Amino acid sequence: MLTKVKWNHFLDEMDRMYPDAHCELVHDNPFELTIATLLSAQCTDVLVNKVTKQLFQKYKTPQDYLNVPLEELQNDIRSIGLYRNKAKNIQLLCARLLNEYGGEVPATREELVTLPGVGRKTANVVLSVAFDIPALAVDTHVERVSKRLGLCRWKDSVLEVEEMIMKKTPMDRWSRAHHQIIFFGRYHCKAQNPGCGTCPLLDDCREGQKRLKKGLVKA
C-alpha cells in the first residue's frame, strides 16, 4: 500500500498536470447539477451535456419536470442510457424536493441520498461542486487510478476506495483532488492504452511497473 507521503506526491504531480481540473457537467445551479449527475450514471459527461443543453432550457424548476407526462420526459432524454428509469427517478426526485425541501436541493449527504436516483457518488459530487463542502466522489476513473497506483486493493469496494483516499488526503484537498484524479484517469491513465510511457508517476506506479516488465509500455 502507498504511504500518505507518496500518495500526496502523486496528487502534486496530478496538480501540475491538471491545475484547472473541474466538473465537466455543465450546470448553473445545484438543481441542474443534481439532474446532470443523475443522468451521468453509466454515461459520458459529453453526452449528458448534449442532452442537458436542450433539457435545461425546457425545464427550469422541479415543478416543470412534473408538468409533463413521463413519456415526454423519457423522449427528451432518450439518447441517454437507462433513460426510462432515469426519467422516472427525475420526476420522483422533483416531487420529493417540492414536498420535503421547498423545491431546493438539500446540502447534506444524509438528505441527498434519500432522493430517488441519488446515491453516495452523486451526493458527494453535489456537496463538493454545488455547495463547496469537502467530499470525494468515487467514479470509474477515481477507482481505476487509485487501484493502479497501489493506494487501494483491486478487491476494495467503492466505499473502501473513498475512505482510503479521504484518509490519505488532507480534507482541504478532497474536492480538488477528486477532479484532478478524474482528469488523470480520463485523459492520461485511460482504461485502454494508458499513457505509461509519458507518465511522471511511472517509477512508483504498481500497475505501470507491471506493464513495463511485460513490455507493454511505449515511450
PDB file of C-alpha atoms in Angstrom:
ATOM      1  CA  MET A   1       0.000   0.000   0.000  1.00  0.00           C
ATOM      2  CA  LEU A   2       1.135   3.553  -0.694  1.00  0.00           C
ATOM      3  CA  THR A   3       2.253   5.779   2.153  1.00  0.00           C
ATOM      4  CA  LYS A   4       0.460   9.058   2.754  1.00  0.00           C
ATOM      5  CA  VAL A   5       3.593  10.928   1.669  1.00  0.00           C
ATOM      6  CA  LYS A   6       3.847   9.028  -1.627  1.00  0.00           C
ATOM      7  CA  TRP A   7       0.123   9.427  -2.373  1.00  0.00           C
ATOM      8  CA  ASN A   8       0.301  13.175  -1.836  1.00  0.00           C
ATOM      9  CA  HIS A   9       3.349  13.285  -4.100  1.00  0.00           C
ATOM     10  CA  PHE A  10       1.174  11.647  -6.772  1.00  0.00           C
ATOM     11  CA  LEU A  11      -1.516  14.275  -6.165  1.00  0.00           C
ATOM     12  CA  ASP A  12       1.102  17.018  -6.524  1.00  0.00           C
ATOM     13  CA  GLU A  13       2.042  15.614  -9.939  1.00  0.00           C
ATOM     14  CA  MET A  14      -1.626  15.482 -10.993  1.00  0.00           C
ATOM     15  CA  ASP A  15      -1.983  19.062  -9.778  1.00  0.00           C
ATOM     16  CA  ARG A  16       0.852  20.068 -12.102  1.00  0.00           C
ATOM     17  CA  MET A  17      -0.677  18.118 -14.989  1.00  0.00           C
ATOM     18  CA  TYR A  18      -4.233  19.357 -14.494  1.00  0.00           C
ATOM     19  CA  PRO A  19      -4.237  22.620 -12.492  1.00  0.00           C
ATOM     20  CA  ASP A  20      -7.605  23.615 -13.969  1.00  0.00           C
ATOM     21  CA  ALA A  21      -9.409  20.294 -13.472  1.00  0.00           C
ATOM     22  CA  HIS A  22     -13.091  20.867 -12.821  1.00  0.00           C
ATOM     23  CA  CYS A  23     -16.541  19.334 -13.037  1.00  0.00           C
ATOM     24  CA  GLU A  24     -17.280  18.943 -16.757  1.00  0.00           C
ATOM     25  CA  LEU A  25     -21.043  18.626 -16.328  1.00  0.00           C
ATOM     26  CA  VAL A  26     -22.488  21.958 -17.494  1.00  0.00           C
ATOM     27  CA  HIS A  27     -24.887  23.454 -14.933  1.00  0.00           C
ATOM     28  CA  ASP A  28     -25.949  26.781 -13.442  1.00  0.00           C
ATOM     29  CA  ASN A  29     -27.223  25.750 -10.004  1.00  0.00           C
ATOM     30  CA  PRO A  30     -27.390  22.831  -7.528  1.00  0.00           C
ATOM     31  CA  PHE A  31     -30.644  21.536  -9.023  1.00  0.00           C
ATOM     32  CA  GLU A  32     -29.234  21.335 -12.547  1.00  0.00           C
ATOM     33  CA  LEU A  33     -26.079  19.659 -11.239  1.00  0.00           C
ATOM     34  CA  THR A  34     -28.169  17.059  -9.397  1.00  0.00           C
ATOM     35  CA  ILE A  35     -30.137  16.254 -12.557  1.00  0.00           C
ATOM     36  CA  ALA A  36     -26.984  16.156 -14.709  1.00  0.00           C
ATOM     37  CA  THR A  37     -25.138  13.882 -12.274  1.00  0.00           C
ATOM     38  CA  LEU A  38     -28.133  11.551 -12.058  1.00  0.00           C
ATOM     39  CA  LEU A  39     -28.140  11.338 -15.862  1.00  0.00           C
ATOM     40  CA  SER A  40     -24.384  10.684 -15.990  1.00  0.00           C
ATOM     41  CA  ALA A  41     -24.589   7.210 -14.441  1.00  0.00           C
ATOM     42  CA  GLN A  42     -23.070   4.773 -16.976  1.00  0.00           C
ATOM     43  CA  CYS A  43     -22.890   7.629 -19.479  1.00  0.00           C
ATOM     44  CA  THR A  44     -20.238  10.132 -20.583  1.00  0.00           C
ATOM     45  CA  ASP A  45     -20.278  13.766 -19.478  1.00  0.00           C
ATOM     46  CA  VAL A  46     -20.059  14.763 -23.147  1.00  0.00           C
ATOM     47  CA  LEU A  47     -23.343  13.036 -23.978  1.00  0.00           C
ATOM     48  CA  VAL A  48     -25.036  14.352 -20.840  1.00  0.00           C
ATOM     49  CA  ASN A  49     -24.060  17.913 -21.761  1.00  0.00           C
ATOM     50  CA  LYS A  50     -25.524  17.472 -25.244  1.00  0.00           C
ATOM     51  CA  VAL A  51     -28.834  16.397 -23.723  1.00  0.00           C
ATOM     52  CA  THR A  52     -28.969  18.943 -20.906  1.00  0.00           C
ATOM     53  CA  LYS A  53     -28.270  21.836 -23.293  1.00  0.00           C
ATOM     54  CA  GLN A  54     -31.851  21.453 -24.507  1.00  0.00           C
ATOM     55  CA  LEU A  55     -33.258  19.919 -21.329  1.00  0.00           C
ATOM     56  CA  PHE A  56     -32.291  22.816 -19.065  1.00  0.00           C
ATOM     57  CA  GLN A  57     -33.851  25.304 -21.454  1.00  0.00           C
ATOM     58  CA  LYS A  58     -37.158  23.455 -21.262  1.00  0.00           C
ATOM     59  CA  TYR A  59     -37.135  22.551 -17.570  1.00  0.00           C
ATOM     60  CA  LYS A  60     -36.111  25.235 -15.077  1.00  0.00           C
ATOM     61  CA  THR A  61     -37.690  24.056 -11.821  1.00  0.00           C
ATOM     62  CA  PRO A  62     -38.778  20.785 -10.176  1.00  0.00           C
ATOM     63  CA  GLN A  63     -42.373  21.641 -10.995  1.00  0.00           C
ATOM     64  CA  ASP A  64     -41.522  21.915 -14.695  1.00  0.00           C
ATOM     65  CA  TYR A  65     -40.496  18.244 -14.733  1.00  0.00           C
ATOM     66  CA  LEU A  66     -43.787  17.288 -13.112  1.00  0.00           C
ATOM     67  CA  ASN A  67     -45.885  19.298 -15.560  1.00  0.00           C
ATOM     68  CA  VAL A  68     -45.197  16.881 -18.429  1.00  0.00           C
ATOM     69  CA  PRO A  69     -46.144  13.220 -18.896  1.00  0.00           C
ATOM     70  CA  LEU A  70     -43.415  10.723 -18.049  1.00  0.00           C
ATOM     71  CA  GLU A  71     -43.309   9.653 -21.698  1.00  0.00           C
ATOM     72  CA  GLU A  72     -42.435  13.197 -22.790  1.00  0.00           C
ATOM     73  CA  LEU A  73     -39.552  13.404 -20.337  1.00  0.00           C
ATOM     74  CA  GLN A  74     -38.352   9.983 -21.451  1.00  0.00           C
ATOM     75  CA  ASN A  75     -38.317  11.191 -25.030  1.00  0.00           C
ATOM     76  CA  ASP A  76     -36.325  14.295 -24.045  1.00  0.00           C
ATOM     77  CA  ILE A  77     -33.516  12.146 -22.605  1.00  0.00           C
ATOM     78  CA  ARG A  78     -33.896   9.144 -24.904  1.00  0.00           C
ATOM     79  CA  SER A  79     -30.292   9.234 -26.168  1.00  0.00           C
ATOM     80  CA  ILE A  80     -29.007   8.558 -22.636  1.00  0.00           C
ATOM     81  CA  GLY A  81     -28.650   5.011 -21.356  1.00  0.00           C
ATOM     82  CA  LEU A  82     -31.299   3.784 -18.903  1.00  0.00           C
ATOM     83  CA  TYR A  83     -33.435   6.769 -19.891  1.00  0.00           C
ATOM     84  CA  ARG A  84     -36.729   5.220 -18.779  1.00  0.00           C
ATOM     85  CA  ASN A  85     -35.565   4.612 -15.229  1.00  0.00           C
ATOM     86  CA  LYS A  86     -33.765   7.946 -15.067  1.00  0.00           C
ATOM     87  CA  ALA A  87     -36.856   9.835 -16.232  1.00  0.00           C
ATOM     88  CA  LYS A  88     -38.939   8.124 -13.555  1.00  0.00           C
ATOM     89  CA  ASN A  89     -36.375   8.969 -10.885  1.00  0.00           C
ATOM     90  CA  ILE A  90     -36.186  12.591 -12.012  1.00  0.00           C
ATOM     91  CA  GLN A  91     -39.914  13.032 -11.542  1.00  0.00           C
ATOM     92  CA  LEU A  92     -39.856  11.244  -8.184  1.00  0.00           C
ATOM     93  CA  LEU A  93     -36.879  13.350  -7.110  1.00  0.00           C
ATOM     94  CA  CYS A  94     -38.624  16.565  -8.126  1.00  0.00           C
ATOM     95  CA  ALA A  95     -41.764  15.594  -6.223  1.00  0.00           C
ATOM     96  CA  ARG A  96     -39.693  14.925  -3.103  1.00  0.00           C
ATOM     97  CA  LEU A  97     -37.860  18.241  -3.426  1.00  0.00           C
ATOM     98  CA  LEU A  98     -41.196  20.058  -3.575  1.00  0.00           C
ATOM     99  CA  ASN A  99     -42.826  18.075  -0.780  1.00  0.00           C
ATOM    100  CA  GLU A 100     -39.900  17.886   1.629  1.00  0.00           C
ATOM    101  CA  TYR A 101     -37.448  20.683   0.828  1.00  0.00           C
ATOM    102  CA  GLY A 102     -39.413  23.602  -0.577  1.00  0.00           C
ATOM    103  CA  GLY A 103     -38.139  22.881  -4.078  1.00  0.00           C
ATOM    104  CA  GLU A 104     -34.489  23.336  -3.055  1.00  0.00           C
ATOM    105  CA  VAL A 105     -31.702  20.767  -3.194  1.00  0.00           C
ATOM    106  CA  PRO A 106     -30.609  19.888   0.376  1.00  0.00           C
ATOM    107  CA  ALA A 107     -26.976  20.425   1.333  1.00  0.00           C
ATOM    108  CA  THR A 108     -26.272  17.338   3.444  1.00  0.00           C
ATOM    109  CA  ARG A 109     -25.301  13.842   2.283  1.00  0.00           C
ATOM    110  CA  GLU A 110     -27.846  12.278   4.604  1.00  0.00           C
ATOM    111  CA  GLU A 111     -30.680  14.178   2.913  1.00  0.00           C
ATOM    112  CA  LEU A 112     -29.334  13.935  -0.626  1.00  0.00           C
ATOM    113  CA  VAL A 113     -29.157  10.127  -0.608  1.00  0.00           C
ATOM    114  CA  THR A 114     -32.862   9.962   0.260  1.00  0.00           C
ATOM    115  CA  LEU A 115     -33.665  11.477  -3.146  1.00  0.00           C
ATOM    116  CA  PRO A 116     -34.680   8.956  -5.842  1.00  0.00           C
ATOM    117  CA  GLY A 117     -31.789   8.209  -8.188  1.00  0.00           C
ATOM    118  CA  VAL A 118     -29.202   9.837  -5.919  1.00  0.00           C
ATOM    119  CA  GLY A 119     -26.554   7.555  -4.458  1.00  0.00           C
ATOM    120  CA  ARG A 120     -23.457   8.363  -2.464  1.00  0.00           C
ATOM    121  CA  LYS A 121     -21.384   9.305  -5.529  1.00  0.00           C
ATOM    122  CA  THR A 122     -23.963  11.769  -6.825  1.00  0.00           C
ATOM    123  CA  ALA A 123     -24.440  13.199  -3.340  1.00  0.00           C
ATOM    124  CA  ASN A 124     -20.696  13.750  -2.972  1.00  0.00           C
ATOM    125  CA  VAL A 125     -20.497  15.498  -6.348  1.00  0.00           C
ATOM    126  CA  VAL A 126     -23.332  17.846  -5.418  1.00  0.00           C
ATOM    127  CA  LEU A 127     -21.859  18.584  -1.977  1.00  0.00           C
ATOM    128  CA  SER A 128     -18.411  19.281  -3.377  1.00  0.00           C
ATOM    129  CA  VAL A 129     -19.251  21.181  -6.553  1.00  0.00           C
ATOM    130  CA  ALA A 130     -22.532  22.917  -5.749  1.00  0.00           C
ATOM    131  CA  PHE A 131     -22.046  23.654  -2.048  1.00  0.00           C
ATOM    132  CA  ASP A 132     -18.239  23.670  -1.693  1.00  0.00           C
ATOM    133  CA  ILE A 133     -18.436  21.130   1.131  1.00  0.00           C
ATOM    134  CA  PRO A 134     -15.419  18.770   1.328  1.00  0.00           C
ATOM    135  CA  ALA A 135     -16.408  15.439  -0.240  1.00  0.00           C
ATOM    136  CA  LEU A 136     -14.776  12.902  -2.512  1.00  0.00           C
ATOM    137  CA  ALA A 137     -16.878  11.147  -5.120  1.00  0.00           C
ATOM    138  CA  VAL A 138     -15.520   7.869  -6.494  1.00  0.00           C
ATOM    139  CA  ASP A 139     -16.365   7.236 -10.135  1.00  0.00           C
ATOM    140  CA  THR A 140     -14.848   4.694 -12.512  1.00  0.00           C
ATOM    141  CA  HIS A 141     -11.772   6.894 -13.135  1.00  0.00           C
ATOM    142  CA  VAL A 142     -11.050   7.518  -9.455  1.00  0.00           C
ATOM    143  CA  GLU A 143     -11.456   3.840  -8.655  1.00  0.00           C
ATOM    144  CA  ARG A 144      -9.206   2.719 -11.540  1.00  0.00           C
ATOM    145  CA  VAL A 145      -6.434   5.220 -10.815  1.00  0.00           C
ATOM    146  CA  SER A 146      -6.333   4.587  -7.062  1.00  0.00           C
ATOM    147  CA  LYS A 147      -6.060   0.832  -7.634  1.00  0.00           C
ATOM    148  CA  ARG A 148      -3.492   1.037 -10.427  1.00  0.00           C
ATOM    149  CA  LEU A 149      -1.274   3.303  -8.345  1.00  0.00           C
ATOM    150  CA  GLY A 150      -1.483   0.901  -5.431  1.00  0.00           C
ATOM    151  CA  LEU A 151      -3.330   3.119  -2.963  1.00  0.00           C
ATOM    152  CA  CYS A 152      -6.177   0.597  -2.826  1.00  0.00           C
ATOM    153  CA  ARG A 153      -6.524  -3.140  -3.376  1.00  0.00           C
ATOM    154  CA  TRP A 154      -8.185  -4.437  -6.537  1.00  0.00           C
ATOM    155  CA  LYS A 155     -10.866  -6.111  -4.403  1.00  0.00           C
ATOM    156  CA  ASP A 156     -11.751  -2.943  -2.475  1.00  0.00           C
ATOM    157  CA  SER A 157     -15.321  -1.689  -2.754  1.00  0.00           C
ATOM    158  CA  VAL A 158     -16.149   1.833  -3.944  1.00  0.00           C
ATOM    159  CA  LEU A 159     -16.800   2.877  -0.345  1.00  0.00           C
ATOM    160  CA  GLU A 160     -13.447   1.438   0.770  1.00  0.00           C
ATOM    161  CA  VAL A 161     -11.731   3.367  -2.030  1.00  0.00           C
ATOM    162  CA  GLU A 162     -13.452   6.578  -0.933  1.00  0.00           C
ATOM    163  CA  GLU A 163     -12.492   6.040   2.698  1.00  0.00           C
ATOM    164  CA  MET A 164      -8.856   5.279   1.839  1.00  0.00           C
ATOM    165  CA  ILE A 165      -8.462   8.348  -0.378  1.00  0.00           C
ATOM    166  CA  MET A 166     -10.014  10.567   2.299  1.00  0.00           C
ATOM    167  CA  LYS A 167      -7.749   9.026   4.944  1.00  0.00           C
ATOM    168  CA  LYS A 168      -4.588   9.685   2.934  1.00  0.00           C
ATOM    169  CA  THR A 169      -5.623  13.102   1.535  1.00  0.00           C
ATOM    170  CA  PRO A 170      -5.902  16.364   3.529  1.00  0.00           C
ATOM    171  CA  MET A 171      -9.562  17.379   3.796  1.00  0.00           C
ATOM    172  CA  ASP A 172      -8.982  20.782   2.236  1.00  0.00           C
ATOM    173  CA  ARG A 173      -7.690  18.955  -0.826  1.00  0.00           C
ATOM    174  CA  TRP A 174     -10.545  16.456  -1.286  1.00  0.00           C
ATOM    175  CA  SER A 175     -12.569  18.365  -3.860  1.00  0.00           C
ATOM    176  CA  ARG A 176      -9.597  19.480  -5.952  1.00  0.00           C
ATOM    177  CA  ALA A 177      -8.039  16.019  -5.823  1.00  0.00           C
ATOM    178  CA  HIS A 178     -11.319  14.445  -6.944  1.00  0.00           C
ATOM    179  CA  HIS A 179     -11.353  16.457 -10.168  1.00  0.00           C
ATOM    180  CA  GLN A 180      -7.636  16.006 -10.819  1.00  0.00           C
ATOM    181  CA  ILE A 181      -7.788  12.233 -10.363  1.00  0.00           C
ATOM    182  CA  ILE A 182     -10.736  12.139 -12.782  1.00  0.00           C
ATOM    183  CA  PHE A 183      -8.820  14.177 -15.373  1.00  0.00           C
ATOM    184  CA  PHE A 184      -5.753  11.973 -14.888  1.00  0.00           C
ATOM    185  CA  GLY A 185      -7.875   8.857 -15.440  1.00  0.00           C
ATOM    186  CA  ARG A 186      -9.956  10.279 -18.254  1.00  0.00           C
ATOM    187  CA  TYR A 187      -7.181  11.832 -20.330  1.00  0.00           C
ATOM    188  CA  HIS A 188      -3.958  10.043 -19.316  1.00  0.00           C
ATOM    189  CA  CYS A 189      -4.339   6.817 -17.306  1.00  0.00           C
ATOM    190  CA  LYS A 190      -7.113   5.562 -19.576  1.00  0.00           C
ATOM    191  CA  ALA A 191      -8.842   2.218 -19.146  1.00  0.00           C
ATOM    192  CA  GLN A 192      -7.449   1.117 -22.509  1.00  0.00           C
ATOM    193  CA  ASN A 193      -3.932   2.098 -23.559  1.00  0.00           C
ATOM    194  CA  PRO A 194      -2.888   4.167 -20.502  1.00  0.00           C
ATOM    195  CA  GLY A 195      -0.118   6.679 -21.166  1.00  0.00           C
ATOM    196  CA  CYS A 196       2.501   4.903 -19.044  1.00  0.00           C
ATOM    197  CA  GLY A 197       5.375   5.818 -21.374  1.00  0.00           C
ATOM    198  CA  THR A 198       4.989   9.534 -20.695  1.00  0.00           C
ATOM    199  CA  CYS A 199       3.673   9.280 -17.130  1.00  0.00           C
ATOM    200  CA  PRO A 200       5.540  11.174 -14.375  1.00  0.00           C
ATOM    201  CA  LEU A 201       4.267   8.567 -11.883  1.00  0.00           C
ATOM    202  CA  LEU A 202       5.642   5.514 -13.734  1.00  0.00           C
ATOM    203  CA  ASP A 203       8.633   4.893 -11.443  1.00  0.00           C
ATOM    204  CA  ASP A 204       6.363   4.448  -8.420  1.00  0.00           C
ATOM    205  CA  CYS A 205       3.211   3.074 -10.098  1.00  0.00           C
ATOM    206  CA  ARG A 206       2.343  -0.530  -9.265  1.00  0.00           C
ATOM    207  CA  GLU A 207       0.442  -1.187 -12.478  1.00  0.00           C
ATOM    208  CA  GLY A 208       2.876   0.807 -14.622  1.00  0.00           C
ATOM    209  CA  GLN A 209       5.816  -1.243 -13.412  1.00  0.00           C
ATOM    210  CA  LYS A 210       3.956  -4.468 -14.188  1.00  0.00           C
ATOM    211  CA  ARG A 211       3.228  -3.227 -17.704  1.00  0.00           C
ATOM    212  CA  LEU A 212       6.851  -2.132 -18.100  1.00  0.00           C
ATOM    213  CA  LYS A 213       8.150  -5.616 -17.224  1.00  0.00           C
ATOM    214  CA  LYS A 214       5.725  -7.164 -19.720  1.00  0.00           C
ATOM    215  CA  GLY A 215       6.976  -4.859 -22.478  1.00  0.00           C
ATOM    216  CA  LEU A 216       3.628  -3.097 -22.773  1.00  0.00           C
ATOM    217  CA  VAL A 217       4.905   0.425 -22.120  1.00  0.00           C
ATOM    218  CA  LYS A 218       5.692   2.570 -25.143  1.00  0.00           C
ATOM    219  CA  ALA A 219       7.604   5.799 -24.864  1.00  0.00           C
TER     220      ALA A 219
END
